[in-house]
PDB file of C-alpha atoms in Angstrom:
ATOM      1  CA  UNK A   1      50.384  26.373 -45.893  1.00  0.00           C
ATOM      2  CA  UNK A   2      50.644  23.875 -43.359  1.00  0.00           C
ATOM      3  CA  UNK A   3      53.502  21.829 -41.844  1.00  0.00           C
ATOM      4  CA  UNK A   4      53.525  17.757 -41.162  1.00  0.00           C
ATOM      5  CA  UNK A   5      55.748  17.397 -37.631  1.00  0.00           C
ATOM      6  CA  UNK A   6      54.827  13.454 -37.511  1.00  0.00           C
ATOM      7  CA  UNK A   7      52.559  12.870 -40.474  1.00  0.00           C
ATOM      8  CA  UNK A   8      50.284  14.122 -43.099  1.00  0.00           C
ATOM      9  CA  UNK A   9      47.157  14.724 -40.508  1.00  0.00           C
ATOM     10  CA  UNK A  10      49.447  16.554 -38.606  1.00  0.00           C
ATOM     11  CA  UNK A  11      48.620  20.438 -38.539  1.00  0.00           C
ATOM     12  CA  UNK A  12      49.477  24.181 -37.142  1.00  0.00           C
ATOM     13  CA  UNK A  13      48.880  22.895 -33.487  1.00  0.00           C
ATOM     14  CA  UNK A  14      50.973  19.761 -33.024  1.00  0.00           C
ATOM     15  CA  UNK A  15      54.071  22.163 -35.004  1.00  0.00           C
ATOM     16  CA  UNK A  16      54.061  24.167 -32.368  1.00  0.00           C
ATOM     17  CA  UNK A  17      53.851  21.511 -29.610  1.00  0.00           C
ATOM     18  CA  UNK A  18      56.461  19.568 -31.065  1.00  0.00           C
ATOM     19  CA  UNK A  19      58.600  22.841 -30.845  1.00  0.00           C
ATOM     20  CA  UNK A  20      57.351  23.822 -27.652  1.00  0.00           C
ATOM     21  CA  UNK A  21      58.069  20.572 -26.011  1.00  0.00           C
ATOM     22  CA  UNK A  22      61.851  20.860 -27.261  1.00  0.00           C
ATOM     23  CA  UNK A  23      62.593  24.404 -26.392  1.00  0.00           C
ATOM     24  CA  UNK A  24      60.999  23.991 -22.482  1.00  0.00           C
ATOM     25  CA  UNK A  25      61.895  20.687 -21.809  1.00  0.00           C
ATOM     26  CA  UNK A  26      64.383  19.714 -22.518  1.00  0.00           C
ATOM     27  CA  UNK A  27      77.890  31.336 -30.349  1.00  0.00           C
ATOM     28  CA  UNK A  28      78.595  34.764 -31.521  1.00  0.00           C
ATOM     29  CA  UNK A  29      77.026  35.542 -34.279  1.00  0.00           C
ATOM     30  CA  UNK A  30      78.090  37.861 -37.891  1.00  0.00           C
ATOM     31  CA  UNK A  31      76.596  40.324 -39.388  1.00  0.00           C
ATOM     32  CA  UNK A  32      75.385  38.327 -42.579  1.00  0.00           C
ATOM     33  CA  UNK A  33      71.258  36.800 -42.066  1.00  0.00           C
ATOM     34  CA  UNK A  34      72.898  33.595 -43.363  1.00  0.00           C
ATOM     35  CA  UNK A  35      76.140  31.831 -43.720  1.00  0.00           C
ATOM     36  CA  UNK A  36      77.633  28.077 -43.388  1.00  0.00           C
ATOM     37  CA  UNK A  37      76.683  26.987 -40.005  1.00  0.00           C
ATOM     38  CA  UNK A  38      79.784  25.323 -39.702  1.00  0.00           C
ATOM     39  CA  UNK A  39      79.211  24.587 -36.126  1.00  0.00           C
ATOM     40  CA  UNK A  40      75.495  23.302 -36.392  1.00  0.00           C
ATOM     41  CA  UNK A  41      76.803  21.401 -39.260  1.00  0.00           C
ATOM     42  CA  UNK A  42      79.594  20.105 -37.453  1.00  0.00           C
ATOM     43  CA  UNK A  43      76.730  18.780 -35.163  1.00  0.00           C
ATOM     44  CA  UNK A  44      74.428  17.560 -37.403  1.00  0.00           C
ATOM     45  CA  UNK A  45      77.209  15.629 -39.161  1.00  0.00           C
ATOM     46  CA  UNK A  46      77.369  13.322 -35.748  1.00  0.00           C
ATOM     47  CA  UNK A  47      73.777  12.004 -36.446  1.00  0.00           C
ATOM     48  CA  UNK A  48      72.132   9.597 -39.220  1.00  0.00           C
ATOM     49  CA  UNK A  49      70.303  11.052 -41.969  1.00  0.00           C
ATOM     50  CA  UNK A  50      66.562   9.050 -40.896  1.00  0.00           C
ATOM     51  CA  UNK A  51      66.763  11.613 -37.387  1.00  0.00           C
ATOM     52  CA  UNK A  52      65.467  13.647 -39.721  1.00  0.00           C
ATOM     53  CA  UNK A  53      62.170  12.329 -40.009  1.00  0.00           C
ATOM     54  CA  UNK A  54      61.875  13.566 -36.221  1.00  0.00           C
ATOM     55  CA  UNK A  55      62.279  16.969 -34.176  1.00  0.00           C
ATOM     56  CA  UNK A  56      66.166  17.711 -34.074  1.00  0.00           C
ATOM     57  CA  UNK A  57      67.855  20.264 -31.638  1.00  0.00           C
ATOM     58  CA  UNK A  58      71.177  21.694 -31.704  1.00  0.00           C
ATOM     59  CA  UNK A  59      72.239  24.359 -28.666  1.00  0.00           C
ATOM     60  CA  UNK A  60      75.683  25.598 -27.748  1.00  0.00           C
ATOM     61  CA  UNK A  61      74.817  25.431 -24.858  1.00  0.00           C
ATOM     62  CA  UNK A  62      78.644  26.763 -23.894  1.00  0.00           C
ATOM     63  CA  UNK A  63      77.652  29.614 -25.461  1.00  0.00           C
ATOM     64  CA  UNK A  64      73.999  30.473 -24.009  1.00  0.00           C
ATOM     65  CA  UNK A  65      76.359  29.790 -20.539  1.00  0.00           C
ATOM     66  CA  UNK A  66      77.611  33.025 -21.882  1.00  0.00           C
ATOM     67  CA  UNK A  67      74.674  35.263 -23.076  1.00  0.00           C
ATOM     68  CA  UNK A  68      73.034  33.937 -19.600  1.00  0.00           C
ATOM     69  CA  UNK A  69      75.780  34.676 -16.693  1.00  0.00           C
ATOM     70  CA  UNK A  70      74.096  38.507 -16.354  1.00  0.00           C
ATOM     71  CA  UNK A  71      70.113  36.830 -16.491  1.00  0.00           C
ATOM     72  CA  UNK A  72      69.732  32.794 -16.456  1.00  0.00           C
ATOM     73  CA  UNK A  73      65.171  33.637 -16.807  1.00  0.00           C
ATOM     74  CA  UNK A  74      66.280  35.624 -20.387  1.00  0.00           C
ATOM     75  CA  UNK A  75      67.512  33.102 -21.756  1.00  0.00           C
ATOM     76  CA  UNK A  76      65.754  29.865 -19.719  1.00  0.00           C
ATOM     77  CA  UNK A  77      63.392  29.288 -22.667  1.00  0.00           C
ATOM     78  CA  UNK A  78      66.699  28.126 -25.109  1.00  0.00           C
ATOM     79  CA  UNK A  79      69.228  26.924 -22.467  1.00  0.00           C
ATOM     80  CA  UNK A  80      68.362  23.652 -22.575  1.00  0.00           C
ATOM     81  CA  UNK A  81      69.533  20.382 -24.716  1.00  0.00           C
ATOM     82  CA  UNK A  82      66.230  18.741 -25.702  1.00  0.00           C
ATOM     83  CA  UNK A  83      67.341  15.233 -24.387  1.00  0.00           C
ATOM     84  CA  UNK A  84      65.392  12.310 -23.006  1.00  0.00           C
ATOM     85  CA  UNK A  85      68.544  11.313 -20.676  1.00  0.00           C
ATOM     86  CA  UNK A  86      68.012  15.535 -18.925  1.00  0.00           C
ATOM     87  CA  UNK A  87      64.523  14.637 -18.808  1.00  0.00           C
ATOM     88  CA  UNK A  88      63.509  14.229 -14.704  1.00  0.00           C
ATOM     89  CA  UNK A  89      61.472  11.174 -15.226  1.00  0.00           C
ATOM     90  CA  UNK A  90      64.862   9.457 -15.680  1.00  0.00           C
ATOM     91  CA  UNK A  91      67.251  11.074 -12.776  1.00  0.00           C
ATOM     92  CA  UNK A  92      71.019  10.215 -12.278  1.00  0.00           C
ATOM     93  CA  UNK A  93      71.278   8.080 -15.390  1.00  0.00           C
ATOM     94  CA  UNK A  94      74.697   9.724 -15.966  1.00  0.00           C
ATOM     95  CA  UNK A  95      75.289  10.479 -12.445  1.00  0.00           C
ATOM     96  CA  UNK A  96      74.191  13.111  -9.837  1.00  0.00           C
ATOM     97  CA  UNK A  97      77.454  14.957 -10.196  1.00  0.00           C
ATOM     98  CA  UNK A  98      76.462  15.597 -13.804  1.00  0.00           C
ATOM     99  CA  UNK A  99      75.152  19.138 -15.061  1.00  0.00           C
ATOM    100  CA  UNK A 100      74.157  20.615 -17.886  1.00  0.00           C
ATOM    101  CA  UNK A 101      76.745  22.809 -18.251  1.00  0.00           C
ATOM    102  CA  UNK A 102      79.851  20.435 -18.918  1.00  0.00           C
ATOM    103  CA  UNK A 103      77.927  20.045 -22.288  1.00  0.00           C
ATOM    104  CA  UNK A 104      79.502  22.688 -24.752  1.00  0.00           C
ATOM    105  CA  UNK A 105      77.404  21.640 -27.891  1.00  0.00           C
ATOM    106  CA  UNK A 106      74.301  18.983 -27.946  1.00  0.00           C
ATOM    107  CA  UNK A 107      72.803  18.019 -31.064  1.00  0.00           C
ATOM    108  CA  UNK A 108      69.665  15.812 -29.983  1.00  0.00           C
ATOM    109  CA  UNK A 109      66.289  14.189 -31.549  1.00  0.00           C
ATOM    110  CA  UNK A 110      63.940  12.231 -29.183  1.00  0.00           C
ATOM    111  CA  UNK A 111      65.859   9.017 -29.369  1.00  0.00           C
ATOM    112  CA  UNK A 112      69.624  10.184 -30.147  1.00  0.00           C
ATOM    113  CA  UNK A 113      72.440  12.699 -29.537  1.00  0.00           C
ATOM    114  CA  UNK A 114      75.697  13.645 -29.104  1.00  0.00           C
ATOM    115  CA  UNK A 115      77.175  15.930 -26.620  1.00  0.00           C
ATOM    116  CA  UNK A 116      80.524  17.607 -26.568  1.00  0.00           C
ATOM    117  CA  UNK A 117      82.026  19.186 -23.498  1.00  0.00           C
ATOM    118  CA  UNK A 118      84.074  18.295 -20.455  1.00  0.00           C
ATOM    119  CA  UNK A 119      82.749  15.180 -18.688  1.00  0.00           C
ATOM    120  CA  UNK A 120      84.325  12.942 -15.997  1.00  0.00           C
ATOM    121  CA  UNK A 121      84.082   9.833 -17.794  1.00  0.00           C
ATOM    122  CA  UNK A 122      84.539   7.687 -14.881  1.00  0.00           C
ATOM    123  CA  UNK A 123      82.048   9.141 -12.917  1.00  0.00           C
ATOM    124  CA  UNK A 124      79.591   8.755 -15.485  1.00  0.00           C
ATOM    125  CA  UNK A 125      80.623   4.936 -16.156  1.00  0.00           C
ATOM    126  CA  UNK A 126      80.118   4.394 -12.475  1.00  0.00           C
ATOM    127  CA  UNK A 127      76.710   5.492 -12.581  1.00  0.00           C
ATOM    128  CA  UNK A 128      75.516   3.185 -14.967  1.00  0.00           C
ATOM    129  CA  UNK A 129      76.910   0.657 -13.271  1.00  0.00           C
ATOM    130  CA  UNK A 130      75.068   1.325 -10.268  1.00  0.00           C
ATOM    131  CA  UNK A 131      72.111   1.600 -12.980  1.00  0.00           C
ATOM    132  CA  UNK A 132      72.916  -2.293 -13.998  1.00  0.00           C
ATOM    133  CA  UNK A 133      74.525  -1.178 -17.434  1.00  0.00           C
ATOM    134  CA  UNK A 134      77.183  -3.458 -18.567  1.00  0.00           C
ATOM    135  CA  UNK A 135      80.219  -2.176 -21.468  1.00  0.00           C
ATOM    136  CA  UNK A 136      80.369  -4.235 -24.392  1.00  0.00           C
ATOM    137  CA  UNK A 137      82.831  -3.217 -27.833  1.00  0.00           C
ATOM    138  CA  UNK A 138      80.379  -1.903 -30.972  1.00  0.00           C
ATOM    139  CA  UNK A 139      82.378  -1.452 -34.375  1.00  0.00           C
ATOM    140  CA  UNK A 140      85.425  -0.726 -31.784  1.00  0.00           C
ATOM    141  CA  UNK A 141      83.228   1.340 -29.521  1.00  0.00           C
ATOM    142  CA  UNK A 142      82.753   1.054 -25.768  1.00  0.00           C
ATOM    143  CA  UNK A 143      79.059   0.763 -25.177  1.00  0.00           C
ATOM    144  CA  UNK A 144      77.125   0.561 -22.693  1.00  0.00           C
ATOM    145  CA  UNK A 145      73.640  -0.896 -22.692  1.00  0.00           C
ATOM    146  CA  UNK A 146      71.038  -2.105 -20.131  1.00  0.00           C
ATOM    147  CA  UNK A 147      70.990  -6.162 -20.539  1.00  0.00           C
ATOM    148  CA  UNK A 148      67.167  -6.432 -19.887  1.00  0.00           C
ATOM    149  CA  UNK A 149      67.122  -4.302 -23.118  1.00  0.00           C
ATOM    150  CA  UNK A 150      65.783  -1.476 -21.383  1.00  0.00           C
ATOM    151  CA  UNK A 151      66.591   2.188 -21.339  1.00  0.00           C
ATOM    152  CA  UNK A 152      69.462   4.160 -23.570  1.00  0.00           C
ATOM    153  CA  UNK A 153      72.309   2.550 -25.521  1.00  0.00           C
ATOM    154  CA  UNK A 154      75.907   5.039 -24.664  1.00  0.00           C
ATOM    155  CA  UNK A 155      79.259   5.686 -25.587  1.00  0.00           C
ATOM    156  CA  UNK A 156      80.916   8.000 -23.291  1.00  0.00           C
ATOM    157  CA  UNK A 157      84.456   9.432 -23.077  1.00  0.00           C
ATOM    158  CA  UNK A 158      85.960  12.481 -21.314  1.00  0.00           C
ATOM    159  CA  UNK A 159      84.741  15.141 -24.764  1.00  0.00           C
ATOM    160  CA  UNK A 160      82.093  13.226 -26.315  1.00  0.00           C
ATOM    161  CA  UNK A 161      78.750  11.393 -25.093  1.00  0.00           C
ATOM    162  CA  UNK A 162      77.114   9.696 -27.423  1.00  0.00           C
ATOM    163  CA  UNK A 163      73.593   7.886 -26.845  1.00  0.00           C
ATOM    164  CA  UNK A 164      70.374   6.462 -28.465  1.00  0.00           C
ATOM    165  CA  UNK A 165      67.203   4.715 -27.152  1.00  0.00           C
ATOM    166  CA  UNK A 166      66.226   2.698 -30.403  1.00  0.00           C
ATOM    167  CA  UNK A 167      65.228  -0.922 -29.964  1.00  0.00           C
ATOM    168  CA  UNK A 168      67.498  -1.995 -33.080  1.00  0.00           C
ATOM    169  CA  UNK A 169      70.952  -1.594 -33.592  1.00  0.00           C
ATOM    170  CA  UNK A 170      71.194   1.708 -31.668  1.00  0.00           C
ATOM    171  CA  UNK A 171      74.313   3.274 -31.876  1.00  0.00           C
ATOM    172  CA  UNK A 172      74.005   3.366 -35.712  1.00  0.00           C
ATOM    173  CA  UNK A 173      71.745   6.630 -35.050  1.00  0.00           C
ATOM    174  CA  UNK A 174      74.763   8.466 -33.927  1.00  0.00           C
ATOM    175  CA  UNK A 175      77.326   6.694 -36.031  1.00  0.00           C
ATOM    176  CA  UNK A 176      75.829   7.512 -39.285  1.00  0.00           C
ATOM    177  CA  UNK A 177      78.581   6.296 -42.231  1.00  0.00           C
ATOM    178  CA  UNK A 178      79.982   8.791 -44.737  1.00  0.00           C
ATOM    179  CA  UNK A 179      77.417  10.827 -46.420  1.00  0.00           C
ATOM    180  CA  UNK A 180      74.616   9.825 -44.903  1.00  0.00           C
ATOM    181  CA  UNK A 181      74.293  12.215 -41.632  1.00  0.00           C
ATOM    182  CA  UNK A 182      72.153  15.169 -41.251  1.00  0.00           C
ATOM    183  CA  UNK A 183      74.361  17.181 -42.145  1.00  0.00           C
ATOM    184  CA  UNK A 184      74.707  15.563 -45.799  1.00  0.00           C
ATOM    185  CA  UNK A 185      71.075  16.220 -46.120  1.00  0.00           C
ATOM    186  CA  UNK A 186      70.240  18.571 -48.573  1.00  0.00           C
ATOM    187  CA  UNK A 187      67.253  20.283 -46.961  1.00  0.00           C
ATOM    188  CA  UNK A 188      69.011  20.316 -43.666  1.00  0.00           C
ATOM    189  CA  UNK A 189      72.136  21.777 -45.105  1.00  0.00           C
ATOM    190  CA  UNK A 190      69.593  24.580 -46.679  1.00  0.00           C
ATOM    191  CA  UNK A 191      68.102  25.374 -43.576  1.00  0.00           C
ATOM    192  CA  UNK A 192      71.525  25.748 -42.200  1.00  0.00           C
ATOM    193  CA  UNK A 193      73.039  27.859 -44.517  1.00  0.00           C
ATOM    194  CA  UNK A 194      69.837  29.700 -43.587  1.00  0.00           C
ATOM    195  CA  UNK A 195      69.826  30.167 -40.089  1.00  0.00           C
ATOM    196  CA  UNK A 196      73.808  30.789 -40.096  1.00  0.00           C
ATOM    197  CA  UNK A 197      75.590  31.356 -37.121  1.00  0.00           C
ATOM    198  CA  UNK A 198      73.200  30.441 -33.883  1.00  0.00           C
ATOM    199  CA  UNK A 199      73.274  29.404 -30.957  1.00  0.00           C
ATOM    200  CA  UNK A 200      70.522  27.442 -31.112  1.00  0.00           C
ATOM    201  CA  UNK A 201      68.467  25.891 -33.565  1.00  0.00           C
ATOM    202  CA  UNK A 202      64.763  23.959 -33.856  1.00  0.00           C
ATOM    203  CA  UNK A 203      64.258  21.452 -36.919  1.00  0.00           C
ATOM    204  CA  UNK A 204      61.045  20.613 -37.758  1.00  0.00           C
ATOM    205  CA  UNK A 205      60.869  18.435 -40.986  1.00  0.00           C
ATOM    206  CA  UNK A 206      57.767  17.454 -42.896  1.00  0.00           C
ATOM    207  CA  UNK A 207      57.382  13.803 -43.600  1.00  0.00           C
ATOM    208  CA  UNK A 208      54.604  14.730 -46.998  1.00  0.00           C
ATOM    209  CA  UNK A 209      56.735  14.916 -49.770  1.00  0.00           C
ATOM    210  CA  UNK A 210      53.179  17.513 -51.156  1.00  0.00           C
ATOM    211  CA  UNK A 211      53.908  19.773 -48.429  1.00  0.00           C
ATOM    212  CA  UNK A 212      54.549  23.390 -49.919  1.00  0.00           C
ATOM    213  CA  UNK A 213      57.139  23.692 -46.534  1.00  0.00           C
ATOM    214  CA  UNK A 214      59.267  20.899 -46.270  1.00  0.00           C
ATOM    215  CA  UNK A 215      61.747  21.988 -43.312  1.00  0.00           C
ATOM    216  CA  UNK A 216      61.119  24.282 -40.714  1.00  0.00           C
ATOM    217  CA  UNK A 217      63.746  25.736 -38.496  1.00  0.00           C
ATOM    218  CA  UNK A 218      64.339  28.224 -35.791  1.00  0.00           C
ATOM    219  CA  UNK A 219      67.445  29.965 -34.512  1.00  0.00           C
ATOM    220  CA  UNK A 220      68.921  32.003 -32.177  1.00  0.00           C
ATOM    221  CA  UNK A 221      71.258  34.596 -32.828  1.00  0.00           C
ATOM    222  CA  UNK A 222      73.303  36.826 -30.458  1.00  0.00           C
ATOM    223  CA  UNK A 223      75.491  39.565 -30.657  1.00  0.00           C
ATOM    224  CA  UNK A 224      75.068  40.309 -26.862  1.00  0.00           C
ATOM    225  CA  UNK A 225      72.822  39.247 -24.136  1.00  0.00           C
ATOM    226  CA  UNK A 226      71.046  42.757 -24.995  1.00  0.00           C
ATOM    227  CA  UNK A 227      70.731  42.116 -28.238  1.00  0.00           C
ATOM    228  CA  UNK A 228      69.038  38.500 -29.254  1.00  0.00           C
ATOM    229  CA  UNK A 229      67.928  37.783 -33.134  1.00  0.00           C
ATOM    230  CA  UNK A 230      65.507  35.267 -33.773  1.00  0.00           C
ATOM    231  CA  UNK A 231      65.770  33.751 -37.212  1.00  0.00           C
ATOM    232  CA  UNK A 232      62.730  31.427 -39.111  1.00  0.00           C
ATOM    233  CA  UNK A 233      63.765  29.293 -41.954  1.00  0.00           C
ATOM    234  CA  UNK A 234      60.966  27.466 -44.607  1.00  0.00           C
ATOM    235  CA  UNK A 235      62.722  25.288 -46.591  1.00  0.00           C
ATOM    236  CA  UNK A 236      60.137  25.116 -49.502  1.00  0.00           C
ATOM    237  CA  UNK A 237      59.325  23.039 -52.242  1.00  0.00           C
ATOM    238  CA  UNK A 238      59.965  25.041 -55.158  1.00  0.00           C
ATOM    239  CA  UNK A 239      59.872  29.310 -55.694  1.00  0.00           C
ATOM    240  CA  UNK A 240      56.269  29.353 -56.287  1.00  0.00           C
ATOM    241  CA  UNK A 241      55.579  28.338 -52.569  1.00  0.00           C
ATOM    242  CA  UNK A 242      58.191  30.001 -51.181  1.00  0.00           C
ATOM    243  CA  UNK A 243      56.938  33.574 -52.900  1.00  0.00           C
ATOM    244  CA  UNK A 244      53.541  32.523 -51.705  1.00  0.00           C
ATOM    245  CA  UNK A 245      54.865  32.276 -47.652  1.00  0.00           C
ATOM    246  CA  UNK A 246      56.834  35.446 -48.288  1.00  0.00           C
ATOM    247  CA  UNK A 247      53.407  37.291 -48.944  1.00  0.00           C
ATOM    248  CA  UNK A 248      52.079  35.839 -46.246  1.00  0.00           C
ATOM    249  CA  UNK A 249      54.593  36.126 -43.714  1.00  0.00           C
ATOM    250  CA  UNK A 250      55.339  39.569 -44.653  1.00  0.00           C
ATOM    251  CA  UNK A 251      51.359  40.259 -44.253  1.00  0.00           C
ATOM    252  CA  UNK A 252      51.561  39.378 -40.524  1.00  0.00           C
ATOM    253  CA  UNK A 253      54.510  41.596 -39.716  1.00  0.00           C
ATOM    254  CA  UNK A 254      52.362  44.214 -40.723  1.00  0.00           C
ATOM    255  CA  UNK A 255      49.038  43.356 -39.257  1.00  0.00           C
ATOM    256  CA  UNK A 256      50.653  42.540 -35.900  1.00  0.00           C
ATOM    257  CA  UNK A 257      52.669  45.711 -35.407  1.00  0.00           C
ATOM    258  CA  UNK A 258      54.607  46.281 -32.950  1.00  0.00           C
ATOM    259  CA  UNK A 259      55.521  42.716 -32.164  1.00  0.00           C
ATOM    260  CA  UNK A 260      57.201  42.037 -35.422  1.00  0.00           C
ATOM    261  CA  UNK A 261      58.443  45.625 -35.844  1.00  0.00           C
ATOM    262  CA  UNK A 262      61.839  45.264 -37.744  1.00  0.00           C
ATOM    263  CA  UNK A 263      61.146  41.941 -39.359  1.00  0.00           C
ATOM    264  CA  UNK A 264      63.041  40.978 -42.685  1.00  0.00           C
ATOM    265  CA  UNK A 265      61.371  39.054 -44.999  1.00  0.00           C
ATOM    266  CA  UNK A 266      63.381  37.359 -48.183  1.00  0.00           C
ATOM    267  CA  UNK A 267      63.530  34.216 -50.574  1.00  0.00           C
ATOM    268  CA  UNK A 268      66.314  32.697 -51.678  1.00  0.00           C
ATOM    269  CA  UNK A 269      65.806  31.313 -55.396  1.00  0.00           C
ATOM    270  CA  UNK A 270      67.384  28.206 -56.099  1.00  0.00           C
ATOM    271  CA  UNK A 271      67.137  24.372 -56.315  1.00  0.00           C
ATOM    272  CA  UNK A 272      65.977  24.602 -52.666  1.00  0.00           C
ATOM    273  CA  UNK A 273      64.239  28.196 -52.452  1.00  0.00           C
ATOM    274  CA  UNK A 274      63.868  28.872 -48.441  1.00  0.00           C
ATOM    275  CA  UNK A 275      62.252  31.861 -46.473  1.00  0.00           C
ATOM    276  CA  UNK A 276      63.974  33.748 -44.244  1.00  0.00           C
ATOM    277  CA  UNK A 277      62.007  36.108 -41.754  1.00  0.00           C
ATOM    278  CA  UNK A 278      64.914  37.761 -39.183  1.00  0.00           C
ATOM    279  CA  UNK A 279      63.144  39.182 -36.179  1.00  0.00           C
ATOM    280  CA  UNK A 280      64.992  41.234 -33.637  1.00  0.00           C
ATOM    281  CA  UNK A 281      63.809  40.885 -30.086  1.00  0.00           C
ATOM    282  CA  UNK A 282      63.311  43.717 -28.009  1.00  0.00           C
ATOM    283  CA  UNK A 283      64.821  43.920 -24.515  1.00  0.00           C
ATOM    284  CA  UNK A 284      61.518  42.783 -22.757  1.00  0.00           C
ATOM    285  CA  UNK A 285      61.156  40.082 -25.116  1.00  0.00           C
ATOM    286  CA  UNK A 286      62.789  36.325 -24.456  1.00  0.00           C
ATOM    287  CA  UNK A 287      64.998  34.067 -26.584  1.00  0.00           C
ATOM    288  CA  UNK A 288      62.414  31.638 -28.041  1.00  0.00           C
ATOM    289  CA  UNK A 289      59.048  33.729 -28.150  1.00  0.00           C
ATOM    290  CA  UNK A 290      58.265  32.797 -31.490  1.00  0.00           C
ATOM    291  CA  UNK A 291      57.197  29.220 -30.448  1.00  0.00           C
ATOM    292  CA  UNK A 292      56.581  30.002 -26.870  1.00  0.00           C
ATOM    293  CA  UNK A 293      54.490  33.234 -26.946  1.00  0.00           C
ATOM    294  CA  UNK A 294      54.177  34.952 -30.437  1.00  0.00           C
ATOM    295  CA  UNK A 295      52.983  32.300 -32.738  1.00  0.00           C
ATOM    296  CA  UNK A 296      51.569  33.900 -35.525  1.00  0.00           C
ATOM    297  CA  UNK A 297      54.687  33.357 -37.687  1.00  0.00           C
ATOM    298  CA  UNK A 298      54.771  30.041 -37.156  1.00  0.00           C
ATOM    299  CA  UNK A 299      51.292  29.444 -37.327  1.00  0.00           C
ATOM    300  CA  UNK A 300      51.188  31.392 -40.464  1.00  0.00           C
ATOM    301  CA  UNK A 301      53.809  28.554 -42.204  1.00  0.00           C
ATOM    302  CA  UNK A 302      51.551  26.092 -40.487  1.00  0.00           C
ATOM    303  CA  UNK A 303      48.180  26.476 -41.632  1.00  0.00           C
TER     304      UNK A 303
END
């Protein structure tokens, strides 16, 4: 099988860049392998439904400030938002009082997201001021843009950031009207209801409606810092491909013993069959291995 990240051409190598890029650069969890995501849907619900043609990212990031306090390394590979305005070929945009962790949830794609956390508004405004940003009133939002047209469109208040860096009409990326946000999707809702209650989570849609996978996703699970679960999600076509990745996936587990040892494998039938492999992680192993270090999953879904 192989996954499209920006187009049909697009193969097993540029999936896993596309991840990789997100997860370096850039909640407690049940029992159950797969429930609502009501907090990554809560997140995806603050972005338009076309995102999804691109990488998305969702971390709470309050809670990997959690999991981390004992061992920041473990858990360096998932900490981050997967922003352009974190990146440091744009420093103090928002100010060099700003850090990472005021954010307590970020949903982001390469040209949008919205934050939630504790942010000192002011401080924030003042910096792009100093930047040559200028407010102006959007559908009875405050927003602040760069008048040479350059840079990232914003809306900030003390609990939300908002921003995008499209050319045309902007802020409509993270003011997406009813029904039409990412979370409305209905392969995106599937791959939440798959990954359930994470931490973190990696979306990687296809943009071939032929593709056998159509959405990809990785989460993070955590019960304890001790005791991280990583969890794959294929959103597939119809049962006949998803069987077909089960087969293979489940192949893998066993040919690359022990790294997968204690990998679940399962379909879920329906409208929009997915995959679901669950791997635990081992105390020596990192949050985020399975696009970082142990590909073969992935690259399994991809080829």
């Amino acid at each position: 099988m192989r996954i499209t990240a920006r187009g049909p051409a697009v193969g097993a190598t540029a999936l896993v860049t596309v991840l990789l890029a997100a997860v370096t650069g850039c909640s407690s969890s049940g029992p159950s392998d797969g429930d609502d995501g009501s907090k990554l849907l809560t997140a995806l619900g603050a972005l338009a439904g076309d995102s999804g043609t691109k990488q998305v990212t969702f971390v709470d990031t309050a809670r990997v400030g959690e999991l981390s306090k004992g061992d920041a390394e473990q858990f360096a590979w998932v900490s981050a938002p997967a922003s352009p305005l974190l990146s440091p070929h744009e420093p103090g945009l928002l100010g060099q009082q700003f850090e990472v962790a005021q954010i307590d949830t970020a949903v982001d794609t390469a040209e949008a997201g919205h934050w939630t956390g504790s942010f000192d508004a002011a401080a924030v405004t003042k910096s792009l001021k100093s930047d040559g940003y200028a407010q102006s009133e959007k559908d009875g939002r405050e927003v602040w843009a760069h008048p040479g047209g350059t840079g990232a469109s914003l809306h900030v208040s003390d609990d939300e950031i908002s921003y995008s860096t499209r050319d045309s009409d902007p802020m409509a990326a993270v003011d997406p009207e009813d029904g039409s946000s990412l979370a409305d999707d209905k392969e995106f809702r599937r791959a939440a209801e798959c990954l359930g209650d994470v931490y973190r989570a990696d979306f990687n849609p296809s943009t071939a409606s032929s593709e056998p996978v159509r959405l990809a996703a990785l989460g993070q699970r955590a019960s304890s810092a001790a005791k991280n679960t990583e969890i794959l999600c294929f959103v597939a076509k119809d049962e006949a491909a998803a069987k077909s990745l089960e087969g293979e996936l489940l192949d893998v587990v066993g040919a690359k013993s022990p790294k997968f040892d204690g990998t679940k494998v399962t379909v879920e039938k329906g409208d929009q069959p997915f995959v679901r492999a669950v791997v635990p992680d081992s105390a020596s192993q990192r949050p985020g291995r399975l696009i970082i270090s142990d590909l073969e999953l992935w690259m399994t879904a991809a080829e």
